[in-house]
PDB file of C-alpha atoms in Angstrom:
ATOM      1  CA  ASP K 175      78.146 -37.238  95.928  1.00  0.00           C
ATOM      2  CA  SER K 176      75.021 -36.207  95.517  1.00  0.00           C
ATOM      3  CA  SER K 177      73.221 -31.808  94.447  1.00  0.00           C
ATOM      4  CA  PHE K 178      72.812 -29.247  97.560  1.00  0.00           C
ATOM      5  CA  ASN K 179      69.305 -27.692  97.368  1.00  0.00           C
ATOM      6  CA  GLU K 180      69.109 -24.583  99.075  1.00  0.00           C
ATOM      7  CA  ASN K 181      66.848 -26.696 101.915  1.00  0.00           C
ATOM      8  CA  THR K 182      70.462 -28.180 102.505  1.00  0.00           C
ATOM      9  CA  PRO K 183      71.551 -27.280 105.996  1.00  0.00           C
ATOM     10  CA  TYR K 184      74.673 -26.375 106.148  1.00  0.00           C
ATOM     11  CA  ASN K 185      78.148 -27.913 107.399  1.00  0.00           C
ATOM     12  CA  PRO K 186      81.219 -25.171 106.554  1.00  0.00           C
ATOM     13  CA  SER K 187      84.482 -27.263 105.672  1.00  0.00           C
ATOM     14  CA  SER K 188      86.531 -24.195 105.938  1.00  0.00           C
ATOM     15  CA  PRO K 189      86.817 -20.488 107.557  1.00  0.00           C
ATOM     16  CA  TYR K 190      85.404 -18.554 104.627  1.00  0.00           C
ATOM     17  CA  ALA K 191      82.761 -21.145 104.643  1.00  0.00           C
ATOM     18  CA  LEU K 192      81.835 -20.597 108.048  1.00  0.00           C
ATOM     19  CA  SER K 193      81.660 -16.740 107.994  1.00  0.00           C
ATOM     20  CA  LYS K 194      79.294 -16.737 104.784  1.00  0.00           C
ATOM     21  CA  ALA K 195      77.432 -19.352 106.891  1.00  0.00           C
ATOM     22  CA  SER K 196      77.517 -17.004 109.803  1.00  0.00           C
ATOM     23  CA  LEU K 197      76.291 -14.022 107.391  1.00  0.00           C
ATOM     24  CA  ASP K 198      73.522 -15.891 105.984  1.00  0.00           C
ATOM     25  CA  ARG K 199      72.668 -16.311 109.676  1.00  0.00           C
ATOM     26  CA  HIS K 200      72.916 -13.330 110.728  1.00  0.00           C
ATOM     27  CA  LEU K 201      70.940 -12.280 107.964  1.00  0.00           C
ATOM     28  CA  LYS K 202      68.085 -14.283 108.411  1.00  0.00           C
ATOM     29  CA  LEU K 203      67.283 -13.534 111.943  1.00  0.00           C
ATOM     30  CA  MET K 204      67.453  -9.306 111.115  1.00  0.00           C
ATOM     31  CA  HIS K 205      64.680 -10.354 108.168  1.00  0.00           C
ATOM     32  CA  LYS K 206      62.393 -12.540 111.047  1.00  0.00           C
ATOM     33  CA  GLU K 207      63.288  -9.618 113.893  1.00  0.00           C
ATOM     34  CA  LYS K 208      63.057  -6.624 112.164  1.00  0.00           C
ATOM     35  CA  GLY K 209      61.967  -7.437 108.104  1.00  0.00           C
ATOM     36  CA  PHE K 210      64.940  -6.459 107.339  1.00  0.00           C
ATOM     37  CA  PRO K 211      64.899  -7.824 103.027  1.00  0.00           C
ATOM     38  CA  VAL K 212      67.088  -9.418 101.558  1.00  0.00           C
ATOM     39  CA  ILE K 213      67.225 -12.517  99.432  1.00  0.00           C
ATOM     40  CA  PHE K 214      70.059 -14.900  99.498  1.00  0.00           C
ATOM     41  CA  THR K 215      72.174 -16.391  96.662  1.00  0.00           C
ATOM     42  CA  ARG K 216      74.540 -19.366  96.354  1.00  0.00           C
ATOM     43  CA  SER K 217      76.953 -20.018  93.392  1.00  0.00           C
ATOM     44  CA  ALA K 218      80.194 -22.129  93.809  1.00  0.00           C
ATOM     45  CA  ASN K 219      83.106 -21.125  91.536  1.00  0.00           C
ATOM     46  CA  ILE K 220      82.039 -17.917  89.572  1.00  0.00           C
ATOM     47  CA  TYR K 221      85.168 -16.810  87.186  1.00  0.00           C
ATOM     48  CA  GLY K 222      85.174 -14.058  84.299  1.00  0.00           C
ATOM     49  CA  GLN K 223      87.575 -11.634  83.338  1.00  0.00           C
ATOM     50  CA  GLY K 224      88.785  -9.679  86.745  1.00  0.00           C
ATOM     51  CA  GLN K 225      89.296 -12.319  88.762  1.00  0.00           C
ATOM     52  CA  GLN K 226      91.428 -13.158  91.273  1.00  0.00           C
ATOM     53  CA  LEU K 227      94.319 -14.461  90.065  1.00  0.00           C
ATOM     54  CA  TYR K 228      94.745 -17.229  92.086  1.00  0.00           C
ATOM     55  CA  ARG K 229      91.747 -18.545  90.972  1.00  0.00           C
ATOM     56  CA  ILE K 230      92.335 -21.411  88.802  1.00  0.00           C
ATOM     57  CA  ILE K 231      91.102 -20.835  85.452  1.00  0.00           C
ATOM     58  CA  PRO K 232      93.085 -17.287  86.039  1.00  0.00           C
ATOM     59  CA  LYS K 233      96.288 -18.465  87.656  1.00  0.00           C
ATOM     60  CA  THR K 234      96.432 -21.597  84.295  1.00  0.00           C
ATOM     61  CA  ILE K 235      96.293 -18.768  82.088  1.00  0.00           C
ATOM     62  CA  LEU K 236      99.164 -16.380  83.216  1.00  0.00           C
ATOM     63  CA  SER K 237     100.918 -19.817  84.054  1.00  0.00           C
ATOM     64  CA  VAL K 238     100.654 -21.387  80.393  1.00  0.00           C
ATOM     65  CA  ARG K 239     101.335 -17.035  79.625  1.00  0.00           C
ATOM     66  CA  ALA K 240     104.251 -16.698  81.429  1.00  0.00           C
ATOM     67  CA  GLY K 241     106.051 -20.656  80.117  1.00  0.00           C
ATOM     68  CA  GLN K 242     105.715 -21.991  83.952  1.00  0.00           C
ATOM     69  CA  LYS K 243     104.433 -25.809  84.808  1.00  0.00           C
ATOM     70  CA  LEU K 244     100.959 -25.333  86.658  1.00  0.00           C
ATOM     71  CA  ILE K 245     100.986 -27.205  89.653  1.00  0.00           C
ATOM     72  CA  LEU K 246      97.649 -29.171  89.334  1.00  0.00           C
ATOM     73  CA  ASN K 247      96.736 -30.132  93.364  1.00  0.00           C
ATOM     74  CA  GLY K 248      96.499 -33.854  93.546  1.00  0.00           C
ATOM     75  CA  GLY K 249      96.164 -34.372  89.820  1.00  0.00           C
ATOM     76  CA  GLY K 250      93.138 -31.617  89.240  1.00  0.00           C
ATOM     77  CA  LYS K 251      90.613 -34.581  90.066  1.00  0.00           C
ATOM     78  CA  SER K 252      88.247 -32.454  92.334  1.00  0.00           C
ATOM     79  CA  THR K 253      84.525 -31.763  90.402  1.00  0.00           C
ATOM     80  CA  ARG K 254      83.084 -28.368  90.143  1.00  0.00           C
ATOM     81  CA  SER K 255      80.443 -26.689  87.740  1.00  0.00           C
ATOM     82  CA  PHE K 256      81.863 -22.686  87.048  1.00  0.00           C
ATOM     83  CA  VAL K 257      79.841 -20.657  86.647  1.00  0.00           C
ATOM     84  CA  HIS K 258      80.567 -16.946  84.411  1.00  0.00           C
ATOM     85  CA  ILE K 259      80.004 -14.038  85.833  1.00  0.00           C
ATOM     86  CA  GLU K 260      77.486 -12.362  83.634  1.00  0.00           C
ATOM     87  CA  ASP K 261      75.562 -15.589  84.177  1.00  0.00           C
ATOM     88  CA  VAL K 262      74.774 -14.457  88.761  1.00  0.00           C
ATOM     89  CA  ILE K 263      74.478 -11.334  87.771  1.00  0.00           C
ATOM     90  CA  ASP K 264      71.595 -12.262  85.361  1.00  0.00           C
ATOM     91  CA  ALA K 265      69.479 -14.128  87.959  1.00  0.00           C
ATOM     92  CA  THR K 266      70.671 -11.430  90.734  1.00  0.00           C
ATOM     93  CA  LEU K 267      68.664  -9.090  89.659  1.00  0.00           C
ATOM     94  CA  LEU K 268      66.213 -11.805  87.830  1.00  0.00           C
ATOM     95  CA  LEU K 269      65.571 -12.402  91.789  1.00  0.00           C
ATOM     96  CA  ALA K 270      66.209  -9.144  93.008  1.00  0.00           C
ATOM     97  CA  ARG K 271      63.375  -8.006  90.801  1.00  0.00           C
ATOM     98  CA  LYS K 272      61.027 -11.337  91.608  1.00  0.00           C
ATOM     99  CA  ALA K 273      61.971 -13.442  94.698  1.00  0.00           C
ATOM    100  CA  ASP K 274      59.987 -13.014  98.444  1.00  0.00           C
ATOM    101  CA  SER K 275      62.236 -11.847 100.536  1.00  0.00           C
ATOM    102  CA  GLY K 276      64.023 -14.348 102.474  1.00  0.00           C
ATOM    103  CA  THR K 277      64.280 -16.892 100.343  1.00  0.00           C
ATOM    104  CA  TYR K 278      67.436 -18.948  99.334  1.00  0.00           C
ATOM    105  CA  TRP K 279      68.813 -19.588  96.156  1.00  0.00           C
ATOM    106  CA  HIS K 280      71.169 -20.870  93.792  1.00  0.00           C
ATOM    107  CA  ILE K 281      72.963 -20.086  91.528  1.00  0.00           C
ATOM    108  CA  THR K 282      75.119 -22.064  88.906  1.00  0.00           C
ATOM    109  CA  THR K 283      75.501 -24.989  86.251  1.00  0.00           C
ATOM    110  CA  GLU K 284      74.188 -28.078  85.817  1.00  0.00           C
ATOM    111  CA  LYS K 285      77.841 -29.513  84.531  1.00  0.00           C
ATOM    112  CA  GLN K 286      80.024 -30.244  86.897  1.00  0.00           C
ATOM    113  CA  LEU K 287      83.963 -31.398  84.711  1.00  0.00           C
ATOM    114  CA  MET K 288      87.404 -32.237  86.314  1.00  0.00           C
ATOM    115  CA  ILE K 289      89.692 -29.401  87.663  1.00  0.00           C
ATOM    116  CA  LYS K 290      92.209 -31.401  85.356  1.00  0.00           C
ATOM    117  CA  GLU K 291      88.712 -31.428  82.496  1.00  0.00           C
ATOM    118  CA  LEU K 292      88.557 -27.399  83.166  1.00  0.00           C
ATOM    119  CA  VAL K 293      92.897 -26.720  82.447  1.00  0.00           C
ATOM    120  CA  ALA K 294      92.743 -28.625  79.588  1.00  0.00           C
ATOM    121  CA  ILE K 295      90.495 -26.843  78.205  1.00  0.00           C
ATOM    122  CA  ILE K 296      92.030 -24.215  79.064  1.00  0.00           C
ATOM    123  CA  CYS K 297      95.114 -25.000  76.971  1.00  0.00           C
ATOM    124  CA  ASP K 298      93.194 -25.933  74.215  1.00  0.00           C
ATOM    125  CA  LEU K 299      92.039 -22.992  73.532  1.00  0.00           C
ATOM    126  CA  LEU K 300      95.451 -21.087  74.451  1.00  0.00           C
ATOM    127  CA  GLY K 301      96.732 -23.278  71.811  1.00  0.00           C
ATOM    128  CA  VAL K 302      99.426 -25.970  73.999  1.00  0.00           C
ATOM    129  CA  SER K 303      99.486 -29.516  75.182  1.00  0.00           C
ATOM    130  CA  TYR K 304      97.947 -30.190  79.391  1.00  0.00           C
ATOM    131  CA  GLU K 305     101.168 -32.120  79.289  1.00  0.00           C
ATOM    132  CA  SER K 306     103.756 -29.631  78.784  1.00  0.00           C
ATOM    133  CA  THR K 307     101.596 -27.034  80.774  1.00  0.00           C
ATOM    134  CA  VAL K 308     101.217 -29.592  84.480  1.00  0.00           C
ATOM    135  CA  THR K 309     102.589 -31.317  87.166  1.00  0.00           C
ATOM    136  CA  VAL K 310     100.550 -33.343  89.871  1.00  0.00           C
ATOM    137  CA  GLY K 311     100.787 -31.870  93.183  1.00  0.00           C
ATOM    138  CA  LYS K 312      99.809 -32.973  96.452  1.00  0.00           C
ATOM    139  CA  GLU K 313      95.886 -32.598  97.065  1.00  0.00           C
ATOM    140  CA  ARG K 314      95.393 -29.598  99.911  1.00  0.00           C
ATOM    141  CA  ILE K 315      93.867 -30.048 102.559  1.00  0.00           C
ATOM    142  CA  GLY K 316      90.804 -30.586 103.763  1.00  0.00           C
ATOM    143  CA  ASN K 317      90.466 -30.009 100.236  1.00  0.00           C
ATOM    144  CA  ASP K 318      86.226 -30.422  99.104  1.00  0.00           C
ATOM    145  CA  GLY K 319      86.309 -33.616  96.549  1.00  0.00           C
ATOM    146  CA  ASN K 320      83.021 -31.888  94.925  1.00  0.00           C
ATOM    147  CA  TYR K 321      80.704 -28.811  95.279  1.00  0.00           C
ATOM    148  CA  SER K 322      78.045 -29.492  93.761  1.00  0.00           C
ATOM    149  CA  LEU K 323      74.843 -27.498  94.220  1.00  0.00           C
ATOM    150  CA  SER K 324      71.279 -27.640  92.744  1.00  0.00           C
ATOM    151  CA  SER K 325      70.125 -24.712  90.973  1.00  0.00           C
ATOM    152  CA  LYS K 326      66.382 -26.587  90.038  1.00  0.00           C
ATOM    153  CA  LYS K 327      64.363 -23.642  91.997  1.00  0.00           C
ATOM    154  CA  LEU K 328      65.745 -21.083  89.427  1.00  0.00           C
ATOM    155  CA  ARG K 329      65.461 -22.942  86.478  1.00  0.00           C
ATOM    156  CA  GLU K 330      61.874 -24.204  87.109  1.00  0.00           C
ATOM    157  CA  GLU K 331      60.730 -20.859  89.251  1.00  0.00           C
ATOM    158  CA  PHE K 332      61.893 -18.582  87.339  1.00  0.00           C
ATOM    159  CA  SER K 333      62.777 -21.093  83.515  1.00  0.00           C
ATOM    160  CA  TRP K 334      66.256 -19.115  84.193  1.00  0.00           C
ATOM    161  CA  GLU K 335      69.023 -20.437  82.439  1.00  0.00           C
ATOM    162  CA  CYS K 336      73.217 -20.434  81.920  1.00  0.00           C
ATOM    163  CA  LYS K 337      73.296 -17.975  79.032  1.00  0.00           C
ATOM    164  CA  ILE K 338      77.440 -18.194  78.227  1.00  0.00           C
ATOM    165  CA  GLY K 339      78.988 -21.590  78.138  1.00  0.00           C
ATOM    166  CA  LEU K 340      82.568 -23.048  79.823  1.00  0.00           C
ATOM    167  CA  ARG K 341      84.203 -22.132  76.417  1.00  0.00           C
ATOM    168  CA  ASP K 342      83.040 -19.153  75.407  1.00  0.00           C
ATOM    169  CA  GLY K 343      82.992 -17.776  79.068  1.00  0.00           C
ATOM    170  CA  VAL K 344      86.952 -19.126  79.641  1.00  0.00           C
ATOM    171  CA  THR K 345      87.782 -17.748  75.426  1.00  0.00           C
ATOM    172  CA  SER K 346      86.473 -14.281  76.429  1.00  0.00           C
ATOM    173  CA  THR K 347      88.062 -13.935  79.888  1.00  0.00           C
ATOM    174  CA  ILE K 348      91.817 -14.986  78.215  1.00  0.00           C
TER     175      ILE K 348
END
């Protein structure tokens, strides 16, 4: 129910999250012991052209284009923020040039929405009804109801803002 900042302790809830946390810990140790230059960035739900096809945005686009039903796990009630890859690239380059080595940064939008709201936007952009596109399925085992990172630090220290809104980003992805 709240956003995580860069100082929130890790609490990985999947093998994927655990592998990312392990790599961060390894790099943190390399930075501390050997002076290895590293900047830690965290984002969730990066989207854009070329994204893996099993992710919700391309999966929805492909389902609509193929005239197939999209199974929306748990009715799409989970909330997420979606950040366009171009915004992530801009922030990463900014941090590589200006941030101190060994620091942590979150790169994300401030807007959260339910997955079903995102699917409805995509349906609208493709000119189909949400109701004719979606079938509600069971919730995935281990699904987190919300991933909410705070990018307040990045916004305040470097005056960074996302430039690509969700509708524009999804349109370019389509």
